[in-house]
Tab-separated table of C-alpha atoms and ligand atoms in Angstrom:
chain	number	residue	atom	x	y	z
A	1	MET	CA	24.386	-18.195	1.501
A	2	ALA	CA	21.435	-19.155	3.647
A	3	THR	CA	19.035	-21.864	2.394
A	4	GLY	CA	15.381	-21.184	2.166
A	5	TYR	CA	12.314	-23.354	1.209
A	6	LYS	CA	11.440	-23.660	-2.426
A	7	MET	CA	8.264	-21.869	-3.407
A	8	PRO	CA	5.953	-23.373	-6.066
A	9	LYS	CA	6.838	-22.847	-9.764
A	10	ASP	CA	3.769	-20.549	-10.280
A	11	PHE	CA	4.676	-18.384	-7.280
A	12	LEU	CA	4.521	-14.711	-8.357
A	13	TRP	CA	7.833	-13.134	-7.543
A	14	GLY	CA	8.013	-9.535	-8.587
A	15	GLY	CA	8.243	-5.982	-7.412
A	16	ALA	CA	5.778	-3.250	-6.349
A	17	VAL	CA	5.320	0.508	-7.005
A	18	ALA	CA	2.517	3.044	-7.194
A	19	ALA	CA	1.802	5.274	-10.124
A	20	HIS	CA	2.123	8.615	-8.298
A	21	GLN	CA	5.440	7.663	-6.776
A	22	LEU	CA	7.340	6.774	-9.897
A	23	GLU	CA	5.552	7.810	-13.102
A	24	GLY	CA	6.096	11.601	-13.038
A	25	GLY	CA	4.516	13.111	-16.161
A	26	TRP	CA	2.033	14.664	-13.674
A	27	ASN	CA	0.163	16.639	-16.349
A	28	ALA	CA	1.183	14.761	-19.478
A	29	GLY	CA	-1.396	13.043	-21.777
A	30	GLY	CA	-4.237	15.020	-20.214
A	31	LYS	CA	-3.711	13.838	-16.680
A	32	GLY	CA	-5.483	15.742	-13.950
A	33	VAL	CA	-4.065	16.948	-10.521
A	34	SER	CA	-4.212	14.299	-7.897
A	35	ILE	CA	-3.690	14.676	-4.111
A	36	ALA	CA	-0.119	13.509	-4.521
A	37	ASP	CA	0.428	16.459	-6.776
A	38	VAL	CA	-0.323	19.034	-4.055
A	39	MET	CA	2.124	17.491	-1.467
A	40	THR	CA	5.516	19.050	-1.186
A	41	ALA	CA	8.850	17.464	-0.408
A	42	GLY	CA	9.524	16.620	3.316
A	43	ARG	CA	12.475	14.883	4.855
A	44	ASN	CA	13.228	12.370	7.546
A	45	GLY	CA	11.448	14.028	10.484
A	46	VAL	CA	10.302	16.974	8.406
A	47	PRO	CA	6.513	16.439	7.309
A	48	ARG	CA	5.390	17.159	3.816
A	49	LYS	CA	3.130	20.182	3.270
A	50	VAL	CA	-0.244	20.037	1.510
A	51	THR	CA	-0.753	23.197	-0.596
A	52	ASP	CA	-4.038	24.543	-1.740
A	53	GLY	CA	-3.591	23.607	-5.321
A	54	VAL	CA	-0.211	23.468	-7.244
A	55	LYS	CA	1.738	26.634	-6.396
A	56	ASP	CA	4.809	28.286	-7.939
A	57	GLY	CA	8.026	27.961	-6.030
A	58	GLU	CA	7.037	24.818	-4.139
A	59	ILE	CA	8.743	21.400	-4.656
A	60	TYR	CA	6.399	18.560	-5.606
A	61	PRO	CA	8.494	15.420	-6.033
A	62	ASN	CA	5.663	13.392	-7.380
A	63	HIS	CA	5.465	15.697	-10.469
A	64	TRP	CA	8.592	13.804	-11.763
A	65	GLY	CA	8.789	10.675	-9.651
A	66	ASN	CA	11.497	8.640	-11.217
A	67	ASP	CA	10.338	9.424	-14.731
A	68	PHE	CA	8.921	5.952	-15.353
A	69	TYR	CA	6.239	7.523	-17.675
A	70	HIS	CA	8.914	8.137	-20.158
A	71	ARG	CA	11.391	5.423	-19.409
A	72	TYR	CA	9.356	2.255	-18.559
A	73	PRO	CA	10.707	0.206	-21.526
A	74	GLU	CA	14.120	0.307	-20.071
A	75	ASP	CA	12.763	-0.461	-16.498
A	76	ILE	CA	10.712	-3.368	-17.716
A	77	LYS	CA	13.796	-4.966	-19.341
A	78	LEU	CA	15.561	-4.738	-16.029
A	79	PHE	CA	12.593	-6.318	-14.241
A	80	GLU	CA	12.694	-9.170	-16.772
A	81	GLU	CA	16.487	-9.580	-16.243
A	82	MET	CA	15.641	-10.041	-12.529
A	83	GLY	CA	13.190	-12.727	-13.433
A	84	PHE	CA	10.014	-10.923	-12.407
A	85	LYS	CA	6.847	-12.854	-12.974
A	86	CYS	CA	4.606	-9.927	-11.988
A	87	PHE	CA	4.834	-6.231	-11.401
A	88	ARG	CA	2.398	-4.361	-9.023
A	89	THR	CA	1.586	-0.734	-9.841
A	90	SER	CA	-1.591	1.364	-9.554
A	91	ILE	CA	-3.564	3.102	-12.337
A	92	ALA	CA	-3.439	6.824	-11.656
A	93	TRP	CA	-7.113	7.706	-11.421
A	94	THR	CA	-6.463	11.149	-12.819
A	95	ARG	CA	-5.018	9.783	-16.048
A	96	ILE	CA	-8.282	8.168	-16.662
A	97	PHE	CA	-10.657	10.676	-15.111
A	98	PRO	CA	-8.683	13.876	-14.676
A	99	ASN	CA	-11.243	15.436	-12.382
A	100	GLY	CA	-12.768	12.233	-11.246
A	101	ASP	CA	-16.486	13.215	-11.962
A	102	GLU	CA	-16.457	13.006	-15.826
A	103	ALA	CA	-18.773	10.717	-17.628
A	104	GLU	CA	-16.225	9.783	-20.313
A	105	PRO	CA	-12.587	8.570	-19.721
A	106	ASN	CA	-9.491	10.165	-21.092
A	107	GLU	CA	-8.366	7.999	-23.992
A	108	ALA	CA	-4.652	9.043	-23.775
A	109	GLY	CA	-4.527	7.850	-20.105
A	110	LEU	CA	-6.134	4.578	-20.992
A	111	LYS	CA	-3.687	4.109	-23.903
A	112	PHE	CA	-0.650	4.717	-21.646
A	113	TYR	CA	-1.690	1.692	-19.478
A	114	ASP	CA	-2.554	-0.428	-22.515
A	115	ASP	CA	0.957	0.128	-23.921
A	116	MET	CA	2.655	-0.371	-20.564
A	117	PHE	CA	0.803	-3.611	-19.868
A	118	ASP	CA	1.419	-4.882	-23.337
A	119	ASP	CA	5.159	-4.281	-22.854
A	120	LEU	CA	5.100	-6.122	-19.483
A	121	LEU	CA	3.218	-9.089	-20.985
A	122	ALA	CA	5.675	-9.175	-23.871
A	123	HIS	CA	8.414	-9.659	-21.318
A	124	GLY	CA	6.585	-12.380	-19.535
A	125	ILE	CA	5.435	-10.208	-16.522
A	126	GLN	CA	1.893	-9.920	-15.434
A	127	PRO	CA	0.615	-6.635	-14.096
A	128	VAL	CA	-0.943	-6.648	-10.644
A	129	ILE	CA	-3.033	-3.503	-10.236
A	130	THR	CA	-4.188	-1.359	-7.359
A	131	LEU	CA	-7.174	0.873	-8.184
A	132	SER	CA	-6.766	3.550	-5.574
A	133	HIS	CA	-3.245	4.131	-4.194
A	134	PHE	CA	-3.017	7.544	-2.492
A	135	GLU	CA	-3.879	9.353	-5.736
A	136	ILE	CA	-7.540	10.497	-5.587
A	137	PRO	CA	-8.370	13.322	-7.987
A	138	TYR	CA	-7.806	16.668	-6.199
A	139	HIS	CA	-11.069	17.964	-7.712
A	140	LEU	CA	-13.019	15.256	-5.846
A	141	VAL	CA	-11.334	16.543	-2.542
A	142	LYS	CA	-12.217	20.169	-3.195
A	143	GLU	CA	-15.669	19.766	-4.746
A	144	TYR	CA	-17.036	16.817	-2.771
A	145	GLY	CA	-14.846	16.435	0.358
A	146	GLY	CA	-13.349	13.134	-0.799
A	147	PHE	CA	-14.735	9.959	0.798
A	148	SER	CA	-16.659	11.905	3.445
A	149	ASN	CA	-19.285	12.103	0.690
A	150	ARG	CA	-21.328	9.022	-0.358
A	151	LYS	CA	-21.122	10.197	-4.090
A	152	MET	CA	-17.546	8.970	-4.016
A	153	ILE	CA	-18.786	5.388	-4.163
A	154	ASP	CA	-20.167	6.084	-7.693
A	155	PHE	CA	-17.106	7.937	-8.921
A	156	PHE	CA	-14.894	5.122	-7.708
A	157	LEU	CA	-17.104	2.385	-9.158
A	158	HIS	CA	-17.219	4.216	-12.589
A	159	PHE	CA	-13.361	4.358	-12.540
A	160	ALA	CA	-13.148	0.718	-11.537
A	161	LYS	CA	-15.567	-0.600	-14.186
A	162	THR	CA	-13.928	1.522	-16.847
A	163	VAL	CA	-10.507	-0.052	-16.309
A	164	PHE	CA	-11.917	-3.545	-15.439
A	165	LYS	CA	-13.491	-3.516	-19.021
A	166	ARG	CA	-10.570	-2.008	-20.768
A	167	TYR	CA	-7.894	-4.351	-19.276
A	168	LYS	CA	-9.976	-7.483	-18.721
A	169	ASN	CA	-7.659	-9.606	-20.835
A	170	LYS	CA	-4.442	-8.086	-19.619
A	171	VAL	CA	-4.868	-7.980	-15.858
A	172	LYS	CA	-5.910	-10.830	-13.473
A	173	TYR	CA	-4.994	-9.600	-10.029
A	174	TRP	CA	-6.457	-6.459	-8.708
A	175	MET	CA	-6.688	-4.578	-5.393
A	176	THR	CA	-9.181	-1.968	-4.458
A	177	PHE	CA	-7.796	0.459	-1.806
A	178	ASN	CA	-4.135	0.584	-0.823
A	179	GLU	CA	-3.481	0.226	2.814
A	180	ILE	CA	-7.168	1.050	3.654
A	181	ASN	CA	-6.353	0.721	7.341
A	182	ASN	CA	-3.585	3.136	7.255
A	183	GLN	CA	-5.547	6.020	8.428
A	184	THR	CA	-6.031	5.161	12.058
A	185	ALA	CA	-3.292	7.435	13.435
A	186	TRP	CA	-5.218	10.475	14.672
A	187	SER	CA	-2.351	12.978	14.740
A	188	ASP	CA	-1.190	12.412	11.284
A	189	PRO	CA	-3.221	14.341	8.670
A	190	HIS	CA	-1.503	12.874	5.578
A	191	PRO	CA	-2.962	9.247	5.596
A	192	LEU	CA	-6.488	10.721	5.898
A	193	LEU	CA	-5.888	12.811	2.917
A	194	GLN	CA	-3.897	10.216	1.037
A	195	ASN	CA	-6.254	7.329	1.603
A	196	SER	CA	-9.590	9.112	1.715
A	197	GLY	CA	-9.285	12.657	0.290
A	198	LEU	CA	-10.258	14.091	3.649
A	199	GLU	CA	-8.931	17.493	4.650
A	200	LEU	CA	-8.387	17.257	8.459
A	201	GLY	CA	-9.310	20.946	9.239
A	202	LYS	CA	-12.745	20.366	7.731
A	203	HIS	CA	-13.854	17.699	10.238
A	204	ASP	CA	-14.741	18.541	13.867
A	205	ASN	CA	-14.628	14.897	14.760
A	206	TRP	CA	-11.612	13.347	13.100
A	207	GLU	CA	-12.291	9.823	14.293
A	208	GLN	CA	-15.941	9.678	13.198
A	209	ALA	CA	-14.961	11.133	9.831
A	210	MET	CA	-12.345	8.443	9.418
A	211	TYR	CA	-14.816	5.623	10.190
A	212	GLN	CA	-17.333	7.073	7.913
A	213	ALA	CA	-14.964	7.479	5.014
A	214	ALA	CA	-13.670	3.931	5.499
A	215	HIS	CA	-17.215	2.620	5.394
A	216	TYR	CA	-17.938	4.297	2.037
A	217	GLU	CA	-14.634	2.888	0.781
A	218	LEU	CA	-15.483	-0.594	2.022
A	219	VAL	CA	-18.912	-0.386	0.274
A	220	ALA	CA	-17.211	0.963	-2.901
A	221	SER	CA	-14.770	-1.943	-2.744
A	222	ALA	CA	-17.539	-4.507	-2.300
A	223	LEU	CA	-19.374	-3.059	-5.236
A	224	ALA	CA	-16.173	-3.092	-7.459
A	225	VAL	CA	-15.484	-6.791	-6.432
A	226	GLN	CA	-19.065	-7.720	-7.630
A	227	ALA	CA	-18.720	-5.673	-10.875
A	228	GLY	CA	-15.225	-7.068	-11.595
A	229	HIS	CA	-16.461	-10.722	-11.244
A	230	GLU	CA	-19.240	-9.852	-13.719
A	231	ILE	CA	-16.869	-8.362	-16.252
A	232	ASN	CA	-14.422	-11.281	-16.028
A	233	PRO	CA	-15.187	-14.239	-13.666
A	234	ASP	CA	-11.384	-15.141	-13.660
A	235	PHE	CA	-10.507	-11.778	-11.983
A	236	GLN	CA	-8.910	-12.110	-8.543
A	237	ILE	CA	-9.767	-8.962	-6.614
A	238	GLY	CA	-8.135	-8.361	-3.251
A	239	CYS	CA	-8.048	-5.924	-0.420
A	240	MET	CA	-4.774	-4.294	0.640
A	241	ILE	CA	-4.072	-4.100	4.345
A	242	ALA	CA	-1.092	-2.386	5.930
A	243	MET	CA	-0.032	-5.184	8.323
A	244	CYS	CA	1.954	-4.096	11.268
A	245	PRO	CA	1.074	-6.531	14.124
A	246	ILE	CA	0.815	-4.907	17.568
A	247	TYR	CA	2.215	-6.861	20.462
A	248	PRO	CA	1.657	-6.393	24.152
A	249	LEU	CA	4.774	-5.293	26.009
A	250	THR	CA	4.461	-7.778	28.778
A	251	ALA	CA	2.252	-10.736	29.969
A	252	LYS	CA	0.323	-8.325	32.262
A	253	PRO	CA	-3.255	-9.021	31.420
A	254	GLN	CA	-4.149	-5.382	30.879
A	255	ASP	CA	-1.232	-5.140	28.328
A	256	ILE	CA	-2.762	-8.179	26.552
A	257	MET	CA	-6.187	-6.501	26.445
A	258	MET	CA	-4.700	-3.298	25.093
A	259	ALA	CA	-2.922	-5.148	22.353
A	260	GLU	CA	-6.106	-6.986	21.498
A	261	ARG	CA	-8.076	-3.814	21.080
A	262	ALA	CA	-5.145	-2.285	19.065
A	263	MET	CA	-5.346	-5.125	16.655
A	264	GLN	CA	-9.093	-4.852	16.464
A	265	LYS	CA	-8.841	-1.051	15.730
A	266	ARG	CA	-6.251	-1.582	13.082
A	267	TYR	CA	-7.660	-4.735	11.336
A	268	TRP	CA	-11.438	-4.398	11.479
A	269	PHE	CA	-11.093	-3.143	7.843
A	270	GLY	CA	-9.841	-6.586	6.814
A	271	ASP	CA	-12.734	-8.290	8.766
A	272	VAL	CA	-15.270	-6.368	6.648
A	273	HIS	CA	-13.377	-6.993	3.458
A	274	CYS	CA	-12.827	-10.723	4.091
A	275	ARG	CA	-15.857	-11.687	6.136
A	276	GLY	CA	-18.391	-9.156	4.765
A	277	GLU	CA	-19.450	-8.040	8.320
A	278	TYR	CA	-18.544	-5.549	10.919
A	279	PRO	CA	-16.899	-7.234	13.990
A	280	ALA	CA	-19.061	-7.271	17.078
A	281	TRP	CA	-17.060	-4.668	18.993
A	282	LEU	CA	-17.295	-1.965	16.532
A	283	PRO	CA	-20.962	-0.967	16.538
A	284	LYS	CA	-20.630	-0.968	20.313
A	285	TYR	CA	-17.764	1.353	20.182
A	286	PHE	CA	-19.717	3.746	17.725
A	287	GLU	CA	-22.549	3.734	20.242
A	288	ARG	CA	-20.301	4.490	23.170
A	289	LYS	CA	-18.639	7.280	21.399
A	290	GLY	CA	-21.766	8.668	20.107
A	291	PHE	CA	-20.788	8.436	16.457
A	292	ASP	CA	-23.687	9.097	14.121
A	293	MET	CA	-22.861	6.776	11.342
A	294	ASP	CA	-24.471	6.559	7.760
A	295	ILE	CA	-24.545	2.710	7.497
A	296	THR	CA	-27.654	1.470	5.821
A	297	ALA	CA	-29.111	-2.043	5.623
A	298	ALA	CA	-28.365	-2.006	1.788
A	299	ASP	CA	-24.776	-1.220	2.589
A	300	LEU	CA	-24.610	-4.212	5.031
A	301	ALA	CA	-26.008	-6.417	2.193
A	302	THR	CA	-23.465	-5.009	-0.275
A	303	LEU	CA	-20.556	-5.727	2.111
A	304	LYS	CA	-21.696	-9.353	2.469
A	305	ALA	CA	-22.040	-9.775	-1.240
A	306	GLY	CA	-18.668	-8.310	-2.158
A	307	THR	CA	-15.942	-10.037	-0.091
A	308	VAL	CA	-12.567	-10.180	-1.483
A	309	ASP	CA	-10.714	-13.140	-3.179
A	310	TYR	CA	-7.461	-12.634	-1.416
A	311	VAL	CA	-5.667	-10.612	1.221
A	312	GLY	CA	-3.029	-8.257	-0.257
A	313	PHE	CA	-0.896	-6.798	2.365
A	314	SER	CA	2.254	-4.774	3.116
A	315	TYR	CA	4.690	-5.699	5.791
A	316	TYR	CA	7.498	-3.475	6.984
A	317	MET	CA	7.441	-3.559	10.751
A	318	SER	CA	5.677	-4.432	13.951
A	319	PHE	CA	4.509	-2.219	16.820
A	320	VAL	CA	4.163	-2.663	20.583
A	321	THR	CA	1.599	-1.247	23.024
A	322	LYS	CA	0.906	-1.380	26.781
A	323	ASP	CA	-1.821	-0.522	29.220
A	324	GLN	CA	-1.067	3.166	30.163
A	325	GLY	CA	-3.264	2.969	33.268
A	326	ASP	CA	-5.551	5.855	32.138
A	327	ASP	CA	-7.938	4.065	29.790
A	328	PRO	CA	-10.466	1.766	31.470
A	329	GLU	CA	-12.108	1.015	28.196
A	330	TYR	CA	-8.853	0.025	26.432
A	331	ASP	CA	-9.552	2.483	23.652
A	332	PHE	CA	-6.094	2.221	22.120
A	333	LYS	CA	-5.087	5.414	20.415
A	334	GLU	CA	-2.555	5.403	17.639
A	335	PRO	CA	0.223	6.478	17.793
A	336	ASP	CA	0.162	7.703	21.394
A	337	ASP	CA	-0.147	4.216	22.782
A	338	PHE	CA	2.825	2.758	21.008
A	339	VAL	CA	5.898	2.053	23.038
A	340	GLU	CA	9.318	0.805	21.802
A	341	ASN	CA	10.098	-2.826	21.343
A	342	PRO	CA	13.234	-3.506	23.416
A	343	TYR	CA	13.984	-6.639	21.328
A	344	VAL	CA	14.316	-5.283	17.713
A	345	GLU	CA	16.515	-2.847	15.718
A	346	LYS	CA	15.159	0.096	13.853
A	347	SER	CA	15.764	1.666	10.361
A	348	ASP	CA	17.054	5.262	10.027
A	349	TRP	CA	13.349	6.243	9.822
A	350	GLY	CA	12.502	4.470	13.138
A	351	TRP	CA	10.750	1.562	11.486
A	352	GLN	CA	11.166	-1.540	13.760
A	353	ILE	CA	12.742	-4.485	11.937
A	354	ASP	CA	11.020	-7.714	12.722
A	355	PRO	CA	11.064	-10.663	10.307
A	356	THR	CA	9.446	-13.111	12.809
A	357	GLY	CA	6.533	-10.568	12.879
A	358	LEU	CA	5.944	-11.371	9.208
A	359	ARG	CA	5.567	-15.097	9.946
A	360	TYR	CA	3.397	-14.261	12.950
A	361	ALA	CA	1.132	-11.953	10.977
A	362	MET	CA	0.711	-14.503	8.129
A	363	ASN	CA	-0.410	-17.147	10.667
A	364	TRP	CA	-2.724	-14.599	12.379
A	365	MET	CA	-4.472	-13.652	9.154
A	366	GLU	CA	-4.766	-17.312	7.976
A	367	ASP	CA	-6.563	-18.116	11.241
A	368	ARG	CA	-8.794	-15.078	11.040
A	369	TRP	CA	-9.615	-14.692	7.372
A	370	HIS	CA	-8.957	-18.074	5.731
A	371	LEU	CA	-8.032	-16.613	2.426
A	372	PRO	CA	-5.011	-16.738	0.073
A	373	GLN	CA	-2.482	-14.051	0.902
A	374	PHE	CA	-0.300	-11.945	-1.329
A	375	ILE	CA	2.601	-9.896	0.043
A	376	VAL	CA	2.422	-6.904	-2.117
A	377	GLU	CA	4.853	-4.700	-0.212
A	378	ASN	CA	7.991	-5.351	1.873
A	379	GLY	CA	11.271	-3.570	1.966
A	380	PHE	CA	13.910	-1.502	3.581
A	381	GLY	CA	14.034	2.224	3.095
A	382	ALA	CA	17.711	3.390	3.485
A	383	TYR	CA	20.285	5.998	2.560
A	384	ASP	CA	22.284	4.356	-0.261
A	385	LYS	CA	25.695	5.527	-1.233
A	386	LYS	CA	26.670	5.278	-4.836
A	387	GLN	CA	30.384	4.500	-5.294
A	388	ALA	CA	32.693	6.174	-7.913
A	389	ASP	CA	32.406	3.148	-10.105
A	390	GLY	CA	28.677	3.349	-10.041
A	391	SER	CA	28.098	0.402	-7.731
A	392	VAL	CA	25.855	0.443	-4.560
A	393	HIS	CA	26.780	-1.903	-1.864
A	394	ASP	CA	23.427	-2.498	-0.060
A	395	ASP	CA	24.111	-5.432	2.087
A	396	TYR	CA	21.752	-3.902	4.789
A	397	ARG	CA	18.895	-4.320	2.268
A	398	ILE	CA	19.968	-7.819	1.305
A	399	SER	CA	19.997	-8.815	4.943
A	400	TYR	CA	16.554	-7.422	5.578
A	401	PHE	CA	15.146	-9.297	2.617
A	402	ARG	CA	16.989	-12.452	3.383
A	403	ASP	CA	15.398	-12.520	6.845
A	404	HIS	CA	11.925	-11.541	5.733
A	405	ILE	CA	11.893	-13.958	2.831
A	406	LYS	CA	12.946	-16.749	5.141
A	407	ALA	CA	10.176	-15.928	7.550
A	408	MET	CA	7.701	-15.910	4.656
A	409	GLU	CA	8.827	-19.207	3.366
A	410	GLU	CA	8.504	-20.728	6.862
A	411	ALA	CA	4.964	-19.523	7.007
A	412	VAL	CA	4.252	-21.309	3.698
A	413	ALA	CA	6.363	-24.423	4.143
A	414	LEU	CA	6.055	-25.075	7.800
A	415	ASP	CA	2.654	-23.386	8.634
A	416	GLY	CA	0.700	-24.053	5.479
A	417	VAL	CA	-0.272	-20.460	4.646
A	418	ASN	CA	-1.609	-20.166	1.098
A	419	LEU	CA	0.603	-17.438	-0.436
A	420	ILE	CA	0.150	-16.223	-4.042
A	421	GLY	CA	3.315	-14.062	-4.444
A	422	TYR	CA	5.835	-11.609	-3.136
A	423	THR	CA	6.438	-8.089	-4.545
A	424	PRO	CA	9.040	-6.013	-2.725
A	425	TRP	CA	8.274	-2.352	-2.391
A	426	GLY	CA	10.037	0.247	-4.615
A	427	CYS	CA	11.872	-2.443	-6.681
A	428	ILE	CA	13.199	0.667	-8.432
A	429	ASP	CA	13.967	3.767	-6.357
A	430	LEU	CA	11.040	6.174	-6.230
A	431	VAL	CA	9.511	8.991	-4.103
A	432	SER	CA	8.663	8.107	-0.498
A	433	ALA	CA	4.952	8.313	0.300
A	434	SER	CA	5.381	9.615	3.920
A	435	THR	CA	8.308	11.934	3.385
A	436	GLY	CA	8.330	12.792	-0.237
A	437	GLU	CA	12.065	11.929	-0.425
A	438	MET	CA	14.148	10.167	-3.067
A	439	ALA	CA	16.724	9.714	-0.331
A	440	LYS	CA	14.687	7.081	1.294
A	441	ARG	CA	15.573	4.332	-1.214
A	442	TYR	CA	14.044	0.889	-1.466
A	443	GLY	CA	15.160	-0.252	-4.892
A	444	PHE	CA	17.230	-3.067	-6.393
A	445	ILE	CA	17.634	-0.506	-9.193
A	446	TYR	CA	19.254	2.742	-8.337
A	447	VAL	CA	17.856	6.026	-9.962
A	448	ASP	CA	20.204	8.933	-10.109
A	449	ALA	CA	17.940	11.627	-8.878
A	450	ASP	CA	17.834	13.653	-5.679
A	451	ASP	CA	15.092	15.094	-3.562
A	452	ASN	CA	14.861	18.221	-5.714
A	453	GLY	CA	14.660	16.307	-8.931
A	454	GLU	CA	18.180	16.962	-9.922
A	455	GLY	CA	20.226	14.249	-11.654
A	456	SER	CA	20.410	12.354	-14.789
A	457	PHE	CA	17.639	9.811	-13.746
A	458	ASP	CA	19.906	7.076	-15.155
A	459	ARG	CA	19.190	3.498	-13.871
A	460	SER	CA	21.926	1.191	-12.462
A	461	LYS	CA	21.953	-2.073	-10.565
A	462	LYS	CA	22.616	-2.317	-6.839
A	463	ASP	CA	24.187	-5.337	-5.257
A	464	SER	CA	20.660	-6.515	-4.214
A	465	PHE	CA	19.738	-6.737	-7.986
A	466	ASN	CA	21.765	-9.868	-8.509
A	467	TRP	CA	20.960	-11.245	-5.087
A	468	TYR	CA	17.175	-11.009	-5.798
A	469	LYS	CA	17.642	-12.335	-9.276
A	470	ASP	CA	19.237	-15.488	-7.777
A	471	VAL	CA	16.400	-15.819	-5.201
A	472	ILE	CA	13.901	-15.865	-7.978
A	473	ALA	CA	15.879	-18.223	-10.214
A	474	SER	CA	16.236	-20.681	-7.335
A	475	ASP	CA	12.427	-20.385	-6.479
A	476	GLY	CA	13.343	-18.827	-3.084
A	477	GLU	CA	15.994	-21.470	-2.066
A	478	ASN	CA	19.141	-19.357	-2.310
A	479	LEU	CA	18.896	-16.586	0.076
B	501	LIG	P1	7.459	5.264	2.635
B	501	LIG	C1	3.250	3.925	6.600
B	501	LIG	C2	3.555	2.747	7.204
B	501	LIG	C3	3.608	1.529	6.404
B	501	LIG	C4	3.410	1.740	5.116
B	501	LIG	O1	6.547	3.965	2.737
B	501	LIG	C5	3.219	2.949	4.482
B	501	LIG	C6	3.190	4.056	5.201
B	501	LIG	C7	2.847	5.377	4.625
B	501	LIG	O2	3.914	5.901	3.986
B	501	LIG	O3	3.010	3.059	3.180
B	501	LIG	C8	3.299	2.070	2.184
B	501	LIG	O4	7.413	5.533	1.211
B	501	LIG	C9	2.680	2.504	0.895
B	501	LIG	C10	3.574	2.903	-0.171
B	501	LIG	C11	4.818	3.538	0.579
B	501	LIG	C12	5.515	2.369	1.321
B	501	LIG	O5	4.613	1.818	2.214
B	501	LIG	O6	6.796	6.281	3.397
B	501	LIG	O7	1.677	1.555	0.366
B	501	LIG	O8	2.910	3.883	-0.973
B	501	LIG	O9	5.726	4.154	-0.305
B	501	LIG	C13	6.809	2.830	2.057
B	501	LIG	O10	8.803	4.969	3.144
């Protein structure tokens, strides 16, 4: 057993999920269709398809998830057994506003979260809530073009205020947009749809559309932060950034400049969330590219007045880039300008495993944003094998967590980073966001379901369950 540093007694150990990836019940209780409901099952290396509405004969894994909608009391008991202090999930926007543009919310949807949050609280677990986690109402995509439309700010704010008011005595920690910066890879249509409700084919200039949508999201987020603080001054409202640090391949100065621009292009979202201002390079970039952006003086004032209380972030991997010799302006382009890191191993899905990168990233964010941090996702997607006796020996997952938790504890104990909590991703097996598989498993809890939704959906403990339970019980000392 490795020894870690003890975390404070009030440290929020827990687990993380998102509504659309585990609830199922996709049309139960008056729920509307979200973008996750029109994405089919892919596989490792096989992209998901997006269909024009829900079609017969297609497989939509988010329609059943892991059936948490019907089974959550059993799952919450298992979370309590592991010692969870918090549980991060999202509120499915389409349970509350099935189409997204209604004036009145759907009471059955509100009640579902009331009951679930009450159950969590009764087991000593506080909910940590993401408002928009890849589940924009599909109607808002078709009728309004998602966040390419300024009207989305109002729809989002109406949703945010509705749930802030309803759960103001049950939820303290909130986040506005999940992985808002995860839409910077130009060749992948899914993040653009998942984050912003943008259909790639509808925009001539993909990149301008992405920056415009992100701007409206940042304004919506800043307005939500202000509204939330009025509703309950104790609310802690954070952003949520996909943190994958990008290193230069070598000490060649041009590689360093390329990595600097790569970091700017991936993390300016955090600059706006945390500092309330666009970084200096970005207006210059818009100008040079000839992007005609709708950014008003009133927007800029809103951004300044609605900075976040903390930085929520996911950490799975790091990336590497180098100067390719063909880009005098260092306009890093993701993913073309990524190169492999010769010093790290990869998961079966090609995600580079780099625990030191977590400590590096926490230091980098502390220096840049000076805010409390909350690791709201970290984990290892793997093919698990259930043995005949029901056990799952996931030592590879334990090893990933051990190394990452150690790096996290070093950032706190040795480097002084102010960290609120740690919620590993997919603490119970669920549907993968990128591939739509069940086979890419993250959980401490195994769910007996396959990619086609076949199986008993019974829950069982993997070896990592008891390991993580001991980590929490020892305040992070026993790793
Ligand atoms: P899956 C890409 C890179 C880093 C994090 O991902 C990502 C993605 C997009 O999939 O997403 C986050 O399920 C996201 C979760 C997602 C999790 O990471 O593709 O916030 O919804 O499930 C893991 O293996």
